[in-house]
mmCIF file of C-alpha atoms in Angstrom:
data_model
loop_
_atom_site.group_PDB
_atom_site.id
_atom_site.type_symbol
_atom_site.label_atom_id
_atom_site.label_comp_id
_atom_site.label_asym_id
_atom_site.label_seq_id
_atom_site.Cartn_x
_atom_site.Cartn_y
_atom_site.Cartn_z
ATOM 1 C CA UNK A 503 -31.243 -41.628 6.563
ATOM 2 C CA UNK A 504 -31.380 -40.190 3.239
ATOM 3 C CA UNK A 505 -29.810 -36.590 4.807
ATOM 4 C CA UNK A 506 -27.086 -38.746 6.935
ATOM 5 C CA UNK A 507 -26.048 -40.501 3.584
ATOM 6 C CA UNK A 508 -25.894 -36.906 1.591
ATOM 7 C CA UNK A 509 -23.624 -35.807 3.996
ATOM 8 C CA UNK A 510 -21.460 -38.684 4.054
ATOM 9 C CA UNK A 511 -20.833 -37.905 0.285
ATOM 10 C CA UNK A 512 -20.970 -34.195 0.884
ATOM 11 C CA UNK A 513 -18.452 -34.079 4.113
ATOM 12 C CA UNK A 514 -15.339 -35.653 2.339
ATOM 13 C CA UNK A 515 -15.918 -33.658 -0.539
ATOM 14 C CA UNK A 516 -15.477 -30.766 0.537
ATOM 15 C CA UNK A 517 -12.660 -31.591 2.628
ATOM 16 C CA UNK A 518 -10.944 -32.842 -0.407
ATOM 17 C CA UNK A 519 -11.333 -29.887 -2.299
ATOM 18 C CA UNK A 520 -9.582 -27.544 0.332
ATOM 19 C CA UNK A 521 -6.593 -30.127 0.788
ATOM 20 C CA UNK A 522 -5.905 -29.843 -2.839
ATOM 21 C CA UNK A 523 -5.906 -26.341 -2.904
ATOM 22 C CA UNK A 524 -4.379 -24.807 -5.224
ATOM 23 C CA UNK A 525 -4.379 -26.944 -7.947
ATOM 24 C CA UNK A 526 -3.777 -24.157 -10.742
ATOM 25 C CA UNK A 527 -2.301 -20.912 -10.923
ATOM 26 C CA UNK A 528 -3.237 -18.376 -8.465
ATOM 27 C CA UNK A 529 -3.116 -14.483 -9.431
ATOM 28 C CA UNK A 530 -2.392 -11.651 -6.964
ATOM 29 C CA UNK A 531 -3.710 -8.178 -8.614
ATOM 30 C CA UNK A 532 -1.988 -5.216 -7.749
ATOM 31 C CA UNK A 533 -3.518 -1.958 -8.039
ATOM 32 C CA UNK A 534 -1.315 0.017 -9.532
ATOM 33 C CA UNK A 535 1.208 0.079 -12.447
ATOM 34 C CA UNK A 536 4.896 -1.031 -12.650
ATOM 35 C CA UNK A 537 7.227 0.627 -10.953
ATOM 36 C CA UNK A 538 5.524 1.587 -7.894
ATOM 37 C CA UNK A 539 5.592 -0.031 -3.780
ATOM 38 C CA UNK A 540 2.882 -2.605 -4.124
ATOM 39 C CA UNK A 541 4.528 -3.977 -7.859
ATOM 40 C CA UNK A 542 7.911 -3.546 -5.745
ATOM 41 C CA UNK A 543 6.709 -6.019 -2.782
ATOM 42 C CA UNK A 544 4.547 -8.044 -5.258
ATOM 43 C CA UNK A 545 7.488 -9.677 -7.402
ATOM 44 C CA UNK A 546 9.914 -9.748 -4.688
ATOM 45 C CA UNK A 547 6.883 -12.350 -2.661
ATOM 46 C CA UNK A 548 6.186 -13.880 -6.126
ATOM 47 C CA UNK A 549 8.755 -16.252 -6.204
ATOM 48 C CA UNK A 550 8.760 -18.032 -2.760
ATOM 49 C CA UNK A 551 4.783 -17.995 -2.333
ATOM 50 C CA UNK A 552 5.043 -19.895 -5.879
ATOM 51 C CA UNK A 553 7.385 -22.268 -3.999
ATOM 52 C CA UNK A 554 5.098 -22.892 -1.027
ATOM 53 C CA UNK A 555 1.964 -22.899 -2.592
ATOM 54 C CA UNK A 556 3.290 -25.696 -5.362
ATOM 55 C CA UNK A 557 1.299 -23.297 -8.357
ATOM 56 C CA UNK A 558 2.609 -20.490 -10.430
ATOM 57 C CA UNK A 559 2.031 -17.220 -9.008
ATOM 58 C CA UNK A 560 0.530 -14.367 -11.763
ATOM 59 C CA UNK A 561 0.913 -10.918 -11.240
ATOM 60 C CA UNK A 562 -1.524 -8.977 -12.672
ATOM 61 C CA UNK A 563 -1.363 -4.907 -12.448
ATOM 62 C CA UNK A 564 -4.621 -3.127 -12.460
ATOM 63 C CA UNK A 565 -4.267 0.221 -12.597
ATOM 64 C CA UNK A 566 -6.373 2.875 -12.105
ATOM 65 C CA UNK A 567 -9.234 5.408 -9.467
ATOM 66 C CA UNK A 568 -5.863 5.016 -6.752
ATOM 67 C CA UNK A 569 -6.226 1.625 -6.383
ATOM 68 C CA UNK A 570 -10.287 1.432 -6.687
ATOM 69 C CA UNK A 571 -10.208 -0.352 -9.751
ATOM 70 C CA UNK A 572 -8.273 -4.135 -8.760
ATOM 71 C CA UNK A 573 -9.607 -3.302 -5.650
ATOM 72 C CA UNK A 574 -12.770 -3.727 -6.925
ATOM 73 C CA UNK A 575 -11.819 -6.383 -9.338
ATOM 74 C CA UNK A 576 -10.600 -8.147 -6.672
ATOM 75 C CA UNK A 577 -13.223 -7.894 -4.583
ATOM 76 C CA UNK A 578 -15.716 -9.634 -7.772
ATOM 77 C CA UNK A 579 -13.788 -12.184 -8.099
ATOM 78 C CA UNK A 580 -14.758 -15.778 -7.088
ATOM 79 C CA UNK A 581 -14.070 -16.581 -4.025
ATOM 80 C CA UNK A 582 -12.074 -19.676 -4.458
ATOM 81 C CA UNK A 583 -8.716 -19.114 -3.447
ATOM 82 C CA UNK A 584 -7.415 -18.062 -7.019
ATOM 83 C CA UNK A 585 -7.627 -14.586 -6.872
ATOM 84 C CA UNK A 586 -5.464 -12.595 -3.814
ATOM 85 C CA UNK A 587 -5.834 -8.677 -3.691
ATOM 86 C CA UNK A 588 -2.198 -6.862 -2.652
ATOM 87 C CA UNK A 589 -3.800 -4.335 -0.743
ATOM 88 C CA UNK A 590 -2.241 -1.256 1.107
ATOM 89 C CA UNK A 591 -3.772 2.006 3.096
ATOM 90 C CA UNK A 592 -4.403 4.114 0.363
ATOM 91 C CA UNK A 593 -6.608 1.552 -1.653
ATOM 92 C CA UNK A 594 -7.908 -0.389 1.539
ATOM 93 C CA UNK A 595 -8.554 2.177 4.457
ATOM 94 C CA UNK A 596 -8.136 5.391 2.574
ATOM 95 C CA UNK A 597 -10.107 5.858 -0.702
ATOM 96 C CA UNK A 598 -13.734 5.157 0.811
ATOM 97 C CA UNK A 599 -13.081 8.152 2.600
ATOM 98 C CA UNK A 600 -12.146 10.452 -0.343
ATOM 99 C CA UNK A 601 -13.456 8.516 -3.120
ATOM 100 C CA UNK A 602 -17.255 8.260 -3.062
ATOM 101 C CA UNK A 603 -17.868 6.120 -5.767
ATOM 102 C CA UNK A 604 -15.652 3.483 -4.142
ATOM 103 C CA UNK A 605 -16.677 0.194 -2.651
ATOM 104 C CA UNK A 606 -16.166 -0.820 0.729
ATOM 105 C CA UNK A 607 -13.260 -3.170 1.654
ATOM 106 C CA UNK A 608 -14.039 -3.872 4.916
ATOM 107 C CA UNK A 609 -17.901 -5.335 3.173
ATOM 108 C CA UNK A 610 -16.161 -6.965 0.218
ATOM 109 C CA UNK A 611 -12.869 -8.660 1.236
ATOM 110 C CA UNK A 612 -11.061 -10.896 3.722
ATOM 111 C CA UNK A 613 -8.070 -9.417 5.590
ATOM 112 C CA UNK A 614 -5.411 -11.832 5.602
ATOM 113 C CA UNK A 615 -2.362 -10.684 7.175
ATOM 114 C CA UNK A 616 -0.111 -7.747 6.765
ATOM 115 C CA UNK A 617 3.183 -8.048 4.663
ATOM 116 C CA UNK A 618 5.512 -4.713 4.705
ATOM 117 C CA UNK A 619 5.449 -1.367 5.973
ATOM 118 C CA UNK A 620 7.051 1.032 3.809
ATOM 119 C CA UNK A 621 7.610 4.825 5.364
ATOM 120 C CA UNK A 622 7.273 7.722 3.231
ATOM 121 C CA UNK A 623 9.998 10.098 2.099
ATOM 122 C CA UNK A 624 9.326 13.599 1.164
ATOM 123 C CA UNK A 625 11.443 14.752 -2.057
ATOM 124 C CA UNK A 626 11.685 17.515 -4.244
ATOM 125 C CA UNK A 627 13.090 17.949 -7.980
ATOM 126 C CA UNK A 628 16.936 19.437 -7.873
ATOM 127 C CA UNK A 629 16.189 22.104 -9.422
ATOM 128 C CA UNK A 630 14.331 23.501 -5.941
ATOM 129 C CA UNK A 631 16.450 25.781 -4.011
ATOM 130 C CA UNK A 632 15.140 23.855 -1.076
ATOM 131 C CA UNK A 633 17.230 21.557 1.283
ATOM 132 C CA UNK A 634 15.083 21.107 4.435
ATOM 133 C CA UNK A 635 11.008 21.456 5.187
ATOM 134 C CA UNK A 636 11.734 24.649 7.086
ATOM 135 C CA UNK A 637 13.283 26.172 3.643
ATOM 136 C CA UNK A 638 10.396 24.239 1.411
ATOM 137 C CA UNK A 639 7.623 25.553 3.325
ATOM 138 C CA UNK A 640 9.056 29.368 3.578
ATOM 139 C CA UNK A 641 9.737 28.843 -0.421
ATOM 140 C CA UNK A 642 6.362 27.380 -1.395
ATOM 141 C CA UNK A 643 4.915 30.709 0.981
ATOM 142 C CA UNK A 644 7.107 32.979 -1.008
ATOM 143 C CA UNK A 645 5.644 31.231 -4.536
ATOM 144 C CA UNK A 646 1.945 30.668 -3.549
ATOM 145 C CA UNK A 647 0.464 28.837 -6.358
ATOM 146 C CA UNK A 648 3.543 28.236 -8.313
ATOM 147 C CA UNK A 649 4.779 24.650 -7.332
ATOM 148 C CA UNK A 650 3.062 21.597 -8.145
ATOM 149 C CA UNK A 651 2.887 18.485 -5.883
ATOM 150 C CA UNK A 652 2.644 14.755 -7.423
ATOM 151 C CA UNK A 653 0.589 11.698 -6.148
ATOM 152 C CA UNK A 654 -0.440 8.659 -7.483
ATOM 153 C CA UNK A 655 -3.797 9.914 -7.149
ATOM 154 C CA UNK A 656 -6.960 11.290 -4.380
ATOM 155 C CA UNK A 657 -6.892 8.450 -2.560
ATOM 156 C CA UNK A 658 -3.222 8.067 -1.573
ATOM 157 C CA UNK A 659 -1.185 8.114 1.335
ATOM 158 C CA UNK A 660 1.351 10.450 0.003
ATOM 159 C CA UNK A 661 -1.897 12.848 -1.168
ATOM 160 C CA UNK A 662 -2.846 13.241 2.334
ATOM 161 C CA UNK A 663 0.490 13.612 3.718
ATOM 162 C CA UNK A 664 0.810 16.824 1.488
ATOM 163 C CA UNK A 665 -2.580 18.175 2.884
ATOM 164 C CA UNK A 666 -1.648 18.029 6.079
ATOM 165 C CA UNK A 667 1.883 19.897 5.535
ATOM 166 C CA UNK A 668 -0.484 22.270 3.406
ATOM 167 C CA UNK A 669 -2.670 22.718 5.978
ATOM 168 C CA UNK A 670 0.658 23.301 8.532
ATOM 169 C CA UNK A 671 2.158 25.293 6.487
ATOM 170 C CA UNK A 672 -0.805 27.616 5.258
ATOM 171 C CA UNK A 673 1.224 26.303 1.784
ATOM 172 C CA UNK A 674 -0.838 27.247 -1.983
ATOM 173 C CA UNK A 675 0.535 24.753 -3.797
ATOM 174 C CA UNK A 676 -1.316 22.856 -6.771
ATOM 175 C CA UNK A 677 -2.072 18.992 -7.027
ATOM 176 C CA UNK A 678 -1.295 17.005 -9.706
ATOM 177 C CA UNK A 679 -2.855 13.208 -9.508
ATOM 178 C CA UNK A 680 -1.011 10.585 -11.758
ATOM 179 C CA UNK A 681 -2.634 7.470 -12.571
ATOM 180 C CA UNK A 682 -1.548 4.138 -12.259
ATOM 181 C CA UNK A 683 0.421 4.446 -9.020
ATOM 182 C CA UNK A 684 3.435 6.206 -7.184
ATOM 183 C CA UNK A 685 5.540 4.810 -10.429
ATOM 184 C CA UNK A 686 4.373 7.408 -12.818
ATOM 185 C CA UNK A 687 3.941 9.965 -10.456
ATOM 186 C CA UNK A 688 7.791 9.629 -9.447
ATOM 187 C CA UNK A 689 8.382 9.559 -13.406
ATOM 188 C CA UNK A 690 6.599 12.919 -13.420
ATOM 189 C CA UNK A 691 8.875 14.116 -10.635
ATOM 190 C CA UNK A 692 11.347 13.133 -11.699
ATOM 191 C CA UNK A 693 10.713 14.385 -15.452
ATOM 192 C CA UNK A 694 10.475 17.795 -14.207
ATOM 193 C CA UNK A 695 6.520 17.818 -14.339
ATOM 194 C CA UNK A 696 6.209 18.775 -10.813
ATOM 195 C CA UNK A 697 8.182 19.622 -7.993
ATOM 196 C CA UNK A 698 7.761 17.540 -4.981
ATOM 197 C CA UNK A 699 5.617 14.694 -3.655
ATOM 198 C CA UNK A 700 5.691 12.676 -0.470
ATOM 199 C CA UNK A 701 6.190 9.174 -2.046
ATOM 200 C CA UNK A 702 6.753 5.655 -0.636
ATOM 201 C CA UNK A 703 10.504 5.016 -0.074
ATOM 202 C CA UNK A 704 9.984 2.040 -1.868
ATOM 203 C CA UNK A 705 8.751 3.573 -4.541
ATOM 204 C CA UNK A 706 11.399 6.861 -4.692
ATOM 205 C CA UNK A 707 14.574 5.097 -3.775
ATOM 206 C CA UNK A 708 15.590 4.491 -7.651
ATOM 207 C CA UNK A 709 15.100 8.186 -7.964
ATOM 208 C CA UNK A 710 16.701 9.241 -4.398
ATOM 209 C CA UNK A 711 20.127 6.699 -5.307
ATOM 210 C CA UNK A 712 20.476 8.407 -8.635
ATOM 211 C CA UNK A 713 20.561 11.653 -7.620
ATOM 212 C CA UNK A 714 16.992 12.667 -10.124
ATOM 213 C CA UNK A 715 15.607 13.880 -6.750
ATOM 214 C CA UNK A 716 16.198 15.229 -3.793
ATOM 215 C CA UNK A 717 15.373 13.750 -0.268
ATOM 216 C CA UNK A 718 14.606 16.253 2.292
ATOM 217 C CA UNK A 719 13.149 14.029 5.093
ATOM 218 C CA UNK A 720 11.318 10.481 5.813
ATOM 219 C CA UNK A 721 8.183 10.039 7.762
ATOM 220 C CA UNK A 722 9.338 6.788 9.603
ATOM 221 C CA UNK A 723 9.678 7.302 13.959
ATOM 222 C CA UNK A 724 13.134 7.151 13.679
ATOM 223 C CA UNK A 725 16.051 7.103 10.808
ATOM 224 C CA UNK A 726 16.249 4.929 7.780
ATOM 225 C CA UNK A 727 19.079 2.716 7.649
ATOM 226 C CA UNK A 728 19.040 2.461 3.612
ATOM 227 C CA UNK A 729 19.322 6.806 4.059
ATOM 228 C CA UNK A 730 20.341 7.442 7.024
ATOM 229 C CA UNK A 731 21.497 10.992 6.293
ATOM 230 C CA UNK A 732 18.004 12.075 5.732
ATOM 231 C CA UNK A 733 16.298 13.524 9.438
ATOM 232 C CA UNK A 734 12.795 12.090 10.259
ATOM 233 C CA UNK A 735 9.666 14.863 10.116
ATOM 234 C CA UNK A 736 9.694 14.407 14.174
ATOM 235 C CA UNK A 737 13.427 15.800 13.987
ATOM 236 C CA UNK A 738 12.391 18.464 11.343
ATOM 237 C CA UNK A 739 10.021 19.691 13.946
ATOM 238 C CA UNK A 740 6.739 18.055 11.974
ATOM 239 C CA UNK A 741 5.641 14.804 14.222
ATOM 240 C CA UNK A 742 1.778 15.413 12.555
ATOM 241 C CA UNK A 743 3.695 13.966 9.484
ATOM 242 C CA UNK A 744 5.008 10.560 10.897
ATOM 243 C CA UNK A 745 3.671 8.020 8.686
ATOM 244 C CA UNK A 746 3.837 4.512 7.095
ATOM 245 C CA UNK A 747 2.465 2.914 4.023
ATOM 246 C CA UNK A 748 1.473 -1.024 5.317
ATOM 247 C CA UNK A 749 0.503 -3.432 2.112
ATOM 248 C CA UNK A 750 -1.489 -6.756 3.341
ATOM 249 C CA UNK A 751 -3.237 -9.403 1.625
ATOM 250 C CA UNK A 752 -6.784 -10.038 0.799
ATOM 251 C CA UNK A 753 -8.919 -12.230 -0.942
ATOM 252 C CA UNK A 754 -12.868 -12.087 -1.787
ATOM 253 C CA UNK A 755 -15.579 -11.823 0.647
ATOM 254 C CA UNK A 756 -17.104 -16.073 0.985
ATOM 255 C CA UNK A 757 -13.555 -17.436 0.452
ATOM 256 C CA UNK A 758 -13.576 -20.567 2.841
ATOM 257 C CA UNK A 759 -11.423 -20.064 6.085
ATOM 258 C CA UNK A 760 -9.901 -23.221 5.292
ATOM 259 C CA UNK A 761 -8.308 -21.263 2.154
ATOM 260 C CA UNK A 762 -7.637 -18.002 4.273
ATOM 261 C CA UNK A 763 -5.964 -20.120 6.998
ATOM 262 C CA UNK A 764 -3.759 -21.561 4.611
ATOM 263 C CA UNK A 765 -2.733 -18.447 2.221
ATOM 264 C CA UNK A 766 -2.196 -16.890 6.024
ATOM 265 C CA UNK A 767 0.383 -19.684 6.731
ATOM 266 C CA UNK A 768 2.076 -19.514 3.426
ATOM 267 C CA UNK A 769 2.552 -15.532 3.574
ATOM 268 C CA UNK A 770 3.912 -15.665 7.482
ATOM 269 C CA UNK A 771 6.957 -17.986 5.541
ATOM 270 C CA UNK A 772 6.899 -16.018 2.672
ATOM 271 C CA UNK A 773 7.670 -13.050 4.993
ATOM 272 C CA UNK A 774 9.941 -14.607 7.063
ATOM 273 C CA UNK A 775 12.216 -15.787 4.324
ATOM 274 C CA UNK A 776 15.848 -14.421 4.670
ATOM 275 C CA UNK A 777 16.099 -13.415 0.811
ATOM 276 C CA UNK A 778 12.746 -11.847 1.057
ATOM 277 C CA UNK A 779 13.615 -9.759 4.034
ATOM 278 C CA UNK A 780 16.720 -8.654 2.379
ATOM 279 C CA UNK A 781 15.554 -7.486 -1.247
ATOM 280 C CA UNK A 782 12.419 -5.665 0.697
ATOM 281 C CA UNK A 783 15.242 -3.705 2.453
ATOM 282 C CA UNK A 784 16.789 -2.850 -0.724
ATOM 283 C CA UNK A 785 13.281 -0.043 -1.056
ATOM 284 C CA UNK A 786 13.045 0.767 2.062
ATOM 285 C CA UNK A 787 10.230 -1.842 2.743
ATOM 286 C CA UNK A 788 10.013 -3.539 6.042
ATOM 287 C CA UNK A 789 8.488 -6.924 6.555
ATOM 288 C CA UNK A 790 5.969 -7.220 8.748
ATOM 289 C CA UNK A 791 3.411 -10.250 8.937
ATOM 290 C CA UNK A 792 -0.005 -9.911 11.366
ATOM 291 C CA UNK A 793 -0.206 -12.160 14.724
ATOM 292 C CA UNK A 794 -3.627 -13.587 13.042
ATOM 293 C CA UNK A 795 -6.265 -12.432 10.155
ATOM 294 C CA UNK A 796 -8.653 -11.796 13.082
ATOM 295 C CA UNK A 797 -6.009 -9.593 14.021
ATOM 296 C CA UNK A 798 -5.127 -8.063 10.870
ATOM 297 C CA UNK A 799 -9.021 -7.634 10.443
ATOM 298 C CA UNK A 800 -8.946 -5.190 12.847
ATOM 299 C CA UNK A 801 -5.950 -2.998 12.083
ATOM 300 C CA UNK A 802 -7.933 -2.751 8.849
ATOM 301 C CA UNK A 803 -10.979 -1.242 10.629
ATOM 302 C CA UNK A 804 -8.890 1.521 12.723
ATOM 303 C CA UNK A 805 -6.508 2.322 9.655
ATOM 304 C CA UNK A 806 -9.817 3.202 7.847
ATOM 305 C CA UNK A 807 -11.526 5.049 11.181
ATOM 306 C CA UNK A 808 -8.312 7.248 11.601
ATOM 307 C CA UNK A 809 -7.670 8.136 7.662
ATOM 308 C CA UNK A 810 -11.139 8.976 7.551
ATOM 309 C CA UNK A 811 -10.703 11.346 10.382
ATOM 310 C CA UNK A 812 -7.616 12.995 8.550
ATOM 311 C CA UNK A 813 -9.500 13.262 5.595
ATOM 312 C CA UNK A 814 -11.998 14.855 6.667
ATOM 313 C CA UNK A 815 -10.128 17.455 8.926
ATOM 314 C CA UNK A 816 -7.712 17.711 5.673
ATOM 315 C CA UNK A 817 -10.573 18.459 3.288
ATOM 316 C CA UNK A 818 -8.551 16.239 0.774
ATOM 317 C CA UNK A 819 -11.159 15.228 -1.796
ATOM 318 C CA UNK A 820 -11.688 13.583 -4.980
ATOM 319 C CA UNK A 821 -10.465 15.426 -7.753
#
C-alpha cells in the first residue's frame, strides 16, 4: 500500500518535470573558439532552437586539447537537459584515437542527431607558386622540410587529411597545431604563419572569398556549388582524400530519453528551417539531421572505428 501510494506521488512528478522542460536557459558548448565550423553552425541554430524550445539559447566556446576540453566539460555536466555538447568528428570519433589522455564519447554522452556536414577544402597562402595538388606535392618534394601545414590541432579532421596526402605524397612537411579551433589556425594561414592546411569550408570560405588564400581543391564527392571552380580530390586524381566534417548534438550520459526525444524533435525543425538551410550554405555547410538518435548512435560508433583505423595507418599522433 505504502509503495503503491509513493508511486502515485512519484509517477506524476516526474512526468511533470519533463513536460516543463526547459524552464531556464539551456547552453550548447562548442569546442572551439570563434571563428571556426562548429561556432559557424552554432549561432546560425541559436536563434530558431531558442524559438522552439521557448528558453534562451547560450553559447558558450570552450576551447582547447582539439575539442577535448568542452568535450569533456560537456560530458560532466548534469544531465538535465541544460547542457547540449556541439559535437563533430574530430572531437567525437577522432581524438580518442590520437589523444590518449582523452575521454571516451561513446561512454560519456548521448548521440542525438546529426546537424551539418561540412567538406573540407585544401588551400594554400598566395604566396605558393602552387595552383593544383599535382604542382603542391612536386613543390613540397622539391622543399622537403620547408613548408609548414596548419590545423586546429592533433585531433582534427583537417590534421589527418594532411597525413594521408603526406603519406601519398612521400611529402616532409612540418605541422603546426593552433589552439582553439580551425579559426585561428586559418588566421595563421592566412597571416602568413604557414602555408597550407586542409580546413573546413565553413571555416576557410571568409578567407577563400577574399582572395587571403588560395583554394586548390575540396574533398566533397562531387563539386561545391558555393566554389564551383575548385575540382574535387577524386578529379585531382586523390579519391583517399574524399572527406566530410559532420557536427551532431549531444548531451550527458543519464539525461532522461524523455529530454533526448524532445531536443531530437526540436533540432530535426531547427534543421529543416528554410533560413537555416540557407545561411549554412553561405560556409559551405550542408544540413543534414539523423533518421533517429538510435541511428545517429551508431554512425558515431563507425566514424570512431574507421578514424581510428586511419590514424593508426597514418601514424598521426599527439603532439
Amino acid at each position: 500500500m505504502r509503495i503503491a501510494v509513493f508511486l502515485l506521488l512519484v509517477i506524476p512528478f516526474s512526468v511533470n518535470a519533463q513536460s516543463s522542460y526547459p524552464n531556464k536557459p539551456v547552453r550548447i558548448i562548442i569546442p572551439f573558439a570563434p571563428g571556426g565550423a562548429s561556432d559557424f553552425v552554432g549561432r546560425i541554430m541559436q536563434p530558431k532552437m531558442s524559438e522552439l524550445l521557448g528558453q534562451a539559447i547560450v553559447i558558450e566556446n570552450k576551447p582547447g586539447a582539439a575539442g577535448s576540453i568542452g568535450m569533456e566539460t560537456a560530458a560532466k555536466s548534469v544531465p538535465d537537459g541544460y547542457t547540449v555538447f556541439l559535437g563533430n568528428v574530430g572531437s567525437i570519433a577522432i581524438n580518442p584515437a590520437v589523444l590518449p589522455t582523452a575521454s571516451n564519447p561513446l561512454r560519456d554522452l548521448i548521440a542525438i542527431t546529426q546537424v551539418v556536414d561540412v567538406p573540407s577544402v585544401l588551400i594554400v597562402h598566395p604566396t605558393l607558386p602552387v595552383k593544383s595538388i599535382r604542382e603542391l606535392i612536386a613543390h613540397a618534394r622539391a622543399n622537403p622540410g620547408k613548408l609548414n601545414y596548419a590545423s586546429p590541432g592533433s585531433g582534427s579532421l583537417d590534421r589527418l587529411e594532411m597525413e594521408i596526402l603526406r603519406k601519398l605524397g612521400g611529402l616532409d612537411m612540418v605541422h603546426v597545431p593552433y589552439k582553439g579551433g580551425a579559426g585561428p589556425a586559418n588566421a595563421g594561414l592566412m597571416g602568413g604563419e604557414t602555408q597550407l592546411m586542409f580546413s573546413t569550408a565553413a571555416s576557410a570560405m571568409p578567407g577563400i572569398k577574399g582572395g587571403r588564400v588560395r583554394l586548390l581543391a575540396v574533398t566533397s564527392a562531387k563539386r561545391m556549388e558555393q566554389v564551383p571552380e575548385a575540382p574535387t580530390v577524386t578529379e585531382e586524381g586523390y579519391p583517399d582524400l574524399t572527406a566530410s566534417s559532420w557536427q551532431g548534438l549531444f548531451v550527458p550520459t543519464g539525461t532522461e530519453r524523455a529530454i533526448v526525444e524532445r531536443l531530437f524533435a526540436v533540432a530535426q525543425q531547427v534543421m529543416a528551417a528554410p533560413e537555416v538551410i540557407a545561411r549554412l550554405k553561405t560556409g559551405g555547410a550542408e544540413s543534414i539531421t539523423s533518421p533517429s538518435s538510435v541511428a545517429f548512435a551508431k554512425y558515431v560508433a563507425d566514424e570512431t572505428q574507421r578514424w581510428a583505423r586511419i590514424a593508426r595507418d597514418s601514424n598521426a599522433t599527439a603532439d
